[in-house]
């Protein structure tokens, strides 16, 4: 596995793959890898000849310095996991390479970035789209893999790629979960044992909502069920709940019909967890 600390090294590696007529699948990460990332790596391997991973804790998508500093890191362990999965190259840049002195260009999906979870974390999606554009320009992959857990992020990136005519296929893969249903996330290690046990309430609330949707329900009933399930867990603080049209993320004005995304953000102390579910409510 090639480890590339600079832009010129990863570009040389990718140019070699291209010269051999090979396609390139990219897995974007902020490190501290888990099984969810490994599924993205396997997904890229199924779809492309070469798999490239980037590891970069992107400062511009954190709204506060404390959250950025607390973000877990273990590069040696990450590299071991990627090696074992047969990844071809890893790009591990320094922040100064990605954000050179005087950098002032941003990329933003103006509507999608500033609604829903974007209101809970102002500037977050602008940081994501800006850094993803930089990495797409550096690596120029044929396809890039993203998890559906970060549902709004996936829709934001799809929109950006469409709007800016980037010749890259965006592939979304289902959320990978722990045995008790908690969505895998690099943030989970920051939970206290008590909060870790309580965090199962996110998937429990989404399961309840899915059951309700399957038997036919209203928007109000769906929201109430989720709110009450979260409220019954004293360690959890509901920070965001959005029930919106799955593709446009627009509010649903009338009865629930068609694919509907439920997006949930819940805090346990300082740690904000997110989860989502797309349901297709039975028409009543
Ligand atoms: O999903 C993530 O881990 C990050 O938001 C991403 C896409 C790697 C950008 O920093």
CSV table of C-alpha atoms and ligand atoms in Angstrom, one decimal:
chain,number,residue,atom,x,y,z
A,1,UNK,CA,0.0,0.0,0.0
A,2,UNK,CA,1.4,3.4,-1.0
A,3,UNK,CA,1.3,6.0,1.7
A,4,UNK,CA,1.3,9.5,0.1
A,5,UNK,CA,1.8,12.5,2.4
A,6,UNK,CA,1.8,15.0,-0.4
A,7,UNK,CA,-0.4,16.0,-3.3
A,8,UNK,CA,2.3,15.3,-5.9
A,9,UNK,CA,2.8,11.7,-4.6
A,10,UNK,CA,-0.9,10.8,-4.7
A,11,UNK,CA,-1.2,12.5,-8.2
A,12,UNK,CA,1.8,10.4,-9.4
A,13,UNK,CA,0.2,7.2,-8.1
A,14,UNK,CA,-3.1,7.9,-9.7
A,15,UNK,CA,-1.5,8.9,-13.0
A,16,UNK,CA,0.2,5.5,-13.0
A,17,UNK,CA,-3.2,3.7,-12.5
A,18,UNK,CA,-4.7,5.8,-15.3
A,19,UNK,CA,-1.8,5.1,-17.6
A,20,UNK,CA,-2.5,1.4,-17.1
A,21,UNK,CA,-6.1,1.9,-18.1
A,22,UNK,CA,-7.4,1.4,-14.5
A,23,UNK,CA,-10.3,3.0,-12.8
A,24,UNK,CA,-10.0,4.7,-9.4
A,25,UNK,CA,-12.5,4.5,-6.5
A,26,UNK,CA,-12.1,6.9,-3.7
A,27,UNK,CA,-13.1,6.6,0.0
A,28,UNK,CA,-13.0,10.0,1.8
A,29,UNK,CA,-12.4,9.7,5.6
A,30,UNK,CA,-11.4,11.7,8.6
A,31,UNK,CA,-9.6,8.6,10.0
A,32,UNK,CA,-10.3,6.7,13.2
A,33,UNK,CA,-11.7,4.0,10.9
A,34,UNK,CA,-14.4,1.5,11.8
A,35,UNK,CA,-16.4,-1.2,10.0
A,36,UNK,CA,-18.5,1.4,8.3
A,37,UNK,CA,-15.4,2.8,6.5
A,38,UNK,CA,-14.3,-0.8,5.7
A,39,UNK,CA,-17.6,-1.4,3.9
A,40,UNK,CA,-17.0,1.7,1.8
A,41,UNK,CA,-13.5,0.4,0.9
A,42,UNK,CA,-15.1,-3.0,-0.1
A,43,UNK,CA,-17.7,-1.1,-2.1
A,44,UNK,CA,-15.0,0.8,-3.9
A,45,UNK,CA,-13.1,-2.4,-4.5
A,46,UNK,CA,-16.2,-4.0,-6.2
A,47,UNK,CA,-16.6,-1.0,-8.5
A,48,UNK,CA,-13.1,0.1,-9.4
A,49,UNK,CA,-9.7,-1.4,-10.3
A,50,UNK,CA,-7.9,0.7,-7.7
A,51,UNK,CA,-8.9,2.0,-4.2
A,52,UNK,CA,-7.6,5.2,-2.9
A,53,UNK,CA,-8.4,6.5,0.6
A,54,UNK,CA,-7.9,9.9,2.1
A,55,UNK,CA,-7.4,10.5,5.8
A,56,UNK,CA,-7.8,14.2,6.8
A,57,UNK,CA,-9.5,15.7,9.8
A,58,UNK,CA,-10.9,18.7,8.1
A,59,UNK,CA,-10.8,21.8,10.3
A,60,UNK,CA,-13.4,23.8,8.4
A,61,UNK,CA,-16.3,21.5,9.0
A,62,UNK,CA,-16.0,21.8,12.8
A,63,UNK,CA,-17.9,24.7,14.3
A,64,UNK,CA,-15.8,24.8,17.4
A,65,UNK,CA,-12.1,24.2,18.2
A,66,UNK,CA,-13.0,21.9,21.2
A,67,UNK,CA,-14.8,19.5,18.9
A,68,UNK,CA,-11.9,19.5,16.4
A,69,UNK,CA,-9.4,18.9,19.2
A,70,UNK,CA,-11.4,16.1,20.7
A,71,UNK,CA,-11.9,14.3,17.4
A,72,UNK,CA,-10.2,10.8,17.8
A,73,UNK,CA,-7.1,10.0,15.8
A,74,UNK,CA,-5.0,6.8,15.4
A,75,UNK,CA,-3.3,6.8,12.1
A,76,UNK,CA,-1.1,3.7,12.7
A,77,UNK,CA,-4.2,1.7,13.4
A,78,UNK,CA,-6.0,3.2,10.4
A,79,UNK,CA,-3.2,2.3,8.1
A,80,UNK,CA,-3.1,-1.3,9.4
A,81,UNK,CA,-6.8,-1.7,8.7
A,82,UNK,CA,-6.5,-0.3,5.2
A,83,UNK,CA,-3.5,-2.5,4.4
A,84,UNK,CA,-5.5,-5.6,5.6
A,85,UNK,CA,-8.3,-4.6,3.3
A,86,UNK,CA,-5.9,-4.4,0.3
A,87,UNK,CA,-6.2,-0.6,-0.3
A,88,UNK,CA,-3.8,0.6,-3.1
A,89,UNK,CA,-3.0,4.1,-1.9
A,90,UNK,CA,-3.7,6.4,1.1
A,91,UNK,CA,-3.4,10.2,0.9
A,92,UNK,CA,-2.5,11.8,4.3
A,93,UNK,CA,-1.9,15.5,3.7
A,94,UNK,CA,-1.0,18.2,6.2
A,95,UNK,CA,-3.6,21.0,6.7
A,96,UNK,CA,-1.2,23.5,5.1
A,97,UNK,CA,-1.3,21.6,1.8
A,98,UNK,CA,-5.1,21.5,1.7
A,99,UNK,CA,-5.5,25.1,3.0
A,100,UNK,CA,-2.5,27.1,1.8
A,101,UNK,CA,-1.8,30.5,3.3
A,102,UNK,CA,-4.4,32.9,2.0
A,103,UNK,CA,-6.8,30.3,0.8
A,104,UNK,CA,-10.2,32.0,0.4
A,105,UNK,CA,-12.2,29.9,-2.1
A,106,UNK,CA,-15.3,28.1,-0.7
A,107,UNK,CA,-17.8,25.8,-2.3
A,108,UNK,CA,-21.3,25.8,-1.0
A,109,UNK,CA,-24.7,24.3,-1.9
A,110,UNK,CA,-26.5,27.4,-0.8
A,111,UNK,CA,-29.9,25.9,0.1
A,112,UNK,CA,-29.2,22.3,1.1
A,113,UNK,CA,-26.2,23.2,3.3
A,114,UNK,CA,-28.1,25.7,5.4
A,115,UNK,CA,-31.2,23.7,6.3
A,116,UNK,CA,-31.9,20.9,8.7
A,117,UNK,CA,-28.7,19.6,10.3
A,118,UNK,CA,-26.9,22.6,8.7
A,119,UNK,CA,-28.9,24.8,11.1
A,120,UNK,CA,-27.7,22.8,14.1
A,121,UNK,CA,-24.1,23.0,12.8
A,122,UNK,CA,-23.7,26.4,10.9
A,123,UNK,CA,-20.9,26.3,8.3
A,124,UNK,CA,-20.5,22.5,8.6
A,125,UNK,CA,-21.6,21.5,5.1
A,126,UNK,CA,-19.7,24.4,3.5
A,127,UNK,CA,-16.6,23.0,5.1
A,128,UNK,CA,-17.4,19.5,3.7
A,129,UNK,CA,-18.2,20.6,0.1
A,130,UNK,CA,-15.0,22.8,0.1
A,131,UNK,CA,-12.7,20.0,1.2
A,132,UNK,CA,-14.4,17.4,-0.9
A,133,UNK,CA,-13.9,19.6,-4.0
A,134,UNK,CA,-10.2,20.0,-3.2
A,135,UNK,CA,-9.7,16.3,-2.8
A,136,UNK,CA,-11.8,15.5,-5.9
A,137,UNK,CA,-9.5,17.9,-7.9
A,138,UNK,CA,-6.4,16.4,-6.5
A,139,UNK,CA,-7.3,12.7,-6.9
A,140,UNK,CA,-9.8,12.9,-9.8
A,141,UNK,CA,-11.4,9.6,-9.1
A,142,UNK,CA,-14.0,7.8,-11.2
A,143,UNK,CA,-16.3,7.2,-8.2
A,144,UNK,CA,-16.4,8.2,-4.6
A,145,UNK,CA,-18.1,6.3,-1.7
A,146,UNK,CA,-20.1,7.9,1.1
A,147,UNK,CA,-22.2,6.4,4.0
A,148,UNK,CA,-25.9,7.0,4.1
A,149,UNK,CA,-25.7,7.7,7.8
A,150,UNK,CA,-24.6,11.2,7.0
A,151,UNK,CA,-27.7,11.5,4.8
A,152,UNK,CA,-27.8,15.2,4.3
A,153,UNK,CA,-24.0,15.2,3.5
A,154,UNK,CA,-24.7,12.6,0.8
A,155,UNK,CA,-27.5,14.7,-0.7
A,156,UNK,CA,-25.3,17.8,-0.5
A,157,UNK,CA,-22.4,16.1,-2.3
A,158,UNK,CA,-24.7,14.6,-5.0
A,159,UNK,CA,-26.1,18.1,-5.6
A,160,UNK,CA,-22.6,19.7,-5.7
A,161,UNK,CA,-21.3,17.1,-8.2
A,162,UNK,CA,-24.4,17.6,-10.4
A,163,UNK,CA,-24.3,21.4,-10.3
A,164,UNK,CA,-20.6,21.7,-10.9
A,165,UNK,CA,-20.5,19.0,-13.6
A,166,UNK,CA,-17.9,16.9,-11.8
A,167,UNK,CA,-17.3,13.7,-13.7
A,168,UNK,CA,-17.5,11.5,-10.6
A,169,UNK,CA,-20.1,8.9,-9.7
A,170,UNK,CA,-21.2,9.3,-6.1
A,171,UNK,CA,-22.1,5.9,-4.4
A,172,UNK,CA,-24.0,5.8,-1.1
A,173,UNK,CA,-23.9,2.7,1.0
A,174,UNK,CA,-26.3,1.7,3.9
A,175,UNK,CA,-25.3,2.5,7.5
A,176,UNK,CA,-23.3,-0.2,9.3
A,177,UNK,CA,-24.5,-0.8,12.9
A,178,UNK,CA,-23.2,-2.2,16.1
A,179,UNK,CA,-25.0,-5.4,17.4
A,180,UNK,CA,-27.5,-3.3,19.5
A,181,UNK,CA,-28.4,-1.0,16.5
A,182,UNK,CA,-26.2,2.0,17.2
A,183,UNK,CA,-24.9,3.5,13.9
A,184,UNK,CA,-21.1,3.1,13.7
A,185,UNK,CA,-19.3,6.4,14.1
A,186,UNK,CA,-15.8,7.6,15.0
A,187,UNK,CA,-17.5,9.7,17.7
A,188,UNK,CA,-18.9,6.7,19.6
A,189,UNK,CA,-15.6,6.2,21.4
A,190,UNK,CA,-16.1,9.6,23.1
A,191,UNK,CA,-19.3,8.4,24.8
A,192,UNK,CA,-19.1,7.4,28.5
A,193,UNK,CA,-20.2,3.7,29.1
A,194,UNK,CA,-23.5,5.0,30.4
A,195,UNK,CA,-24.1,7.2,27.4
A,196,UNK,CA,-22.9,4.4,25.0
A,197,UNK,CA,-25.7,2.2,26.5
A,198,UNK,CA,-28.2,5.0,26.2
A,199,UNK,CA,-27.3,5.9,22.6
A,200,UNK,CA,-29.2,2.9,21.3
A,201,UNK,CA,-32.2,5.2,21.7
A,202,UNK,CA,-31.6,6.7,18.3
A,203,UNK,CA,-32.1,3.5,16.4
A,204,UNK,CA,-34.9,2.5,18.7
A,205,UNK,CA,-36.7,5.7,17.8
A,206,UNK,CA,-36.1,5.2,14.1
A,207,UNK,CA,-37.3,1.6,14.3
A,208,UNK,CA,-40.5,2.8,16.0
A,209,UNK,CA,-41.0,5.4,13.3
A,210,UNK,CA,-40.4,2.8,10.5
A,211,UNK,CA,-43.0,0.5,12.0
A,212,UNK,CA,-45.5,3.3,12.2
A,213,UNK,CA,-44.8,4.4,8.6
A,214,UNK,CA,-45.3,0.8,7.4
A,215,UNK,CA,-48.8,0.7,8.9
A,216,UNK,CA,-49.7,4.2,7.7
A,217,UNK,CA,-49.3,7.4,9.7
A,218,UNK,CA,-49.2,11.2,9.8
A,219,UNK,CA,-46.2,13.5,10.0
A,220,UNK,CA,-47.3,14.6,13.5
A,221,UNK,CA,-47.6,11.0,14.7
A,222,UNK,CA,-44.2,10.2,13.3
A,223,UNK,CA,-42.6,13.2,15.0
A,224,UNK,CA,-44.4,12.6,18.3
A,225,UNK,CA,-43.3,8.9,18.4
A,226,UNK,CA,-39.6,9.9,17.9
A,227,UNK,CA,-39.7,12.8,20.3
A,228,UNK,CA,-41.3,10.7,23.0
A,229,UNK,CA,-38.9,7.8,22.5
A,230,UNK,CA,-35.9,10.1,22.8
A,231,UNK,CA,-37.4,12.0,25.8
A,232,UNK,CA,-37.9,8.7,27.7
A,233,UNK,CA,-34.1,8.4,27.8
A,234,UNK,CA,-32.8,10.9,30.4
A,235,UNK,CA,-29.2,10.9,29.1
A,236,UNK,CA,-30.3,12.0,25.6
A,237,UNK,CA,-31.0,15.5,24.4
A,238,UNK,CA,-32.8,15.8,21.1
A,239,UNK,CA,-31.1,18.5,19.0
A,240,UNK,CA,-32.7,18.0,15.6
A,241,UNK,CA,-35.5,16.0,14.1
A,242,UNK,CA,-36.4,16.5,10.4
A,243,UNK,CA,-38.9,14.5,8.4
A,244,UNK,CA,-38.5,15.5,4.8
A,245,UNK,CA,-38.8,14.4,1.2
A,246,UNK,CA,-35.9,11.9,0.7
A,247,UNK,CA,-34.3,13.5,-2.3
A,248,UNK,CA,-35.0,17.3,-2.2
A,249,UNK,CA,-35.0,17.4,1.6
A,250,UNK,CA,-38.0,19.7,1.3
A,251,UNK,CA,-40.7,19.8,4.0
A,252,UNK,CA,-43.7,17.6,3.3
A,253,UNK,CA,-46.7,19.9,3.1
A,254,UNK,CA,-49.6,17.4,3.1
A,255,UNK,CA,-50.0,13.7,3.9
A,256,UNK,CA,-46.9,11.5,4.0
A,257,UNK,CA,-46.4,9.9,0.6
A,258,UNK,CA,-43.3,8.6,-1.2
A,259,UNK,CA,-39.8,8.1,0.1
A,260,UNK,CA,-39.4,10.1,3.3
A,261,UNK,CA,-36.1,10.8,5.2
A,262,UNK,CA,-36.1,10.9,8.9
A,263,UNK,CA,-32.9,12.7,10.2
A,264,UNK,CA,-32.1,12.7,13.9
A,265,UNK,CA,-29.4,14.4,15.9
A,266,UNK,CA,-29.1,13.7,19.6
A,267,UNK,CA,-26.5,14.9,22.1
A,268,UNK,CA,-25.1,12.9,25.0
A,269,UNK,CA,-23.2,15.4,27.0
A,270,UNK,CA,-20.7,17.0,24.5
A,271,UNK,CA,-21.1,14.3,21.9
A,272,UNK,CA,-23.5,14.8,19.1
A,273,UNK,CA,-24.7,11.6,17.3
A,274,UNK,CA,-26.7,11.5,14.1
A,275,UNK,CA,-28.7,8.7,12.5
A,276,UNK,CA,-31.3,8.5,9.7
A,277,UNK,CA,-33.8,6.3,8.1
A,278,UNK,CA,-35.6,6.5,4.7
A,279,UNK,CA,-39.1,5.1,4.9
A,280,UNK,CA,-41.9,4.8,2.4
A,281,UNK,CA,-45.1,5.4,4.4
A,282,UNK,CA,-48.2,3.3,3.6
A,283,UNK,CA,-50.8,5.5,2.1
A,284,UNK,CA,-53.8,5.9,4.3
B,1,LIG,O1,-17.9,12.0,6.2
B,1,LIG,C1,-16.8,12.4,6.6
B,1,LIG,O2,-16.0,11.7,7.2
B,1,LIG,C2,-16.3,13.8,6.2
B,1,LIG,O3,-17.3,14.7,6.3
B,1,LIG,C3,-15.6,13.9,4.8
B,1,LIG,C4,-16.6,13.5,3.7
B,1,LIG,C5,-14.4,12.9,4.8
B,1,LIG,C6,-15.1,15.3,4.5
B,1,LIG,O4,-14.2,15.7,5.5
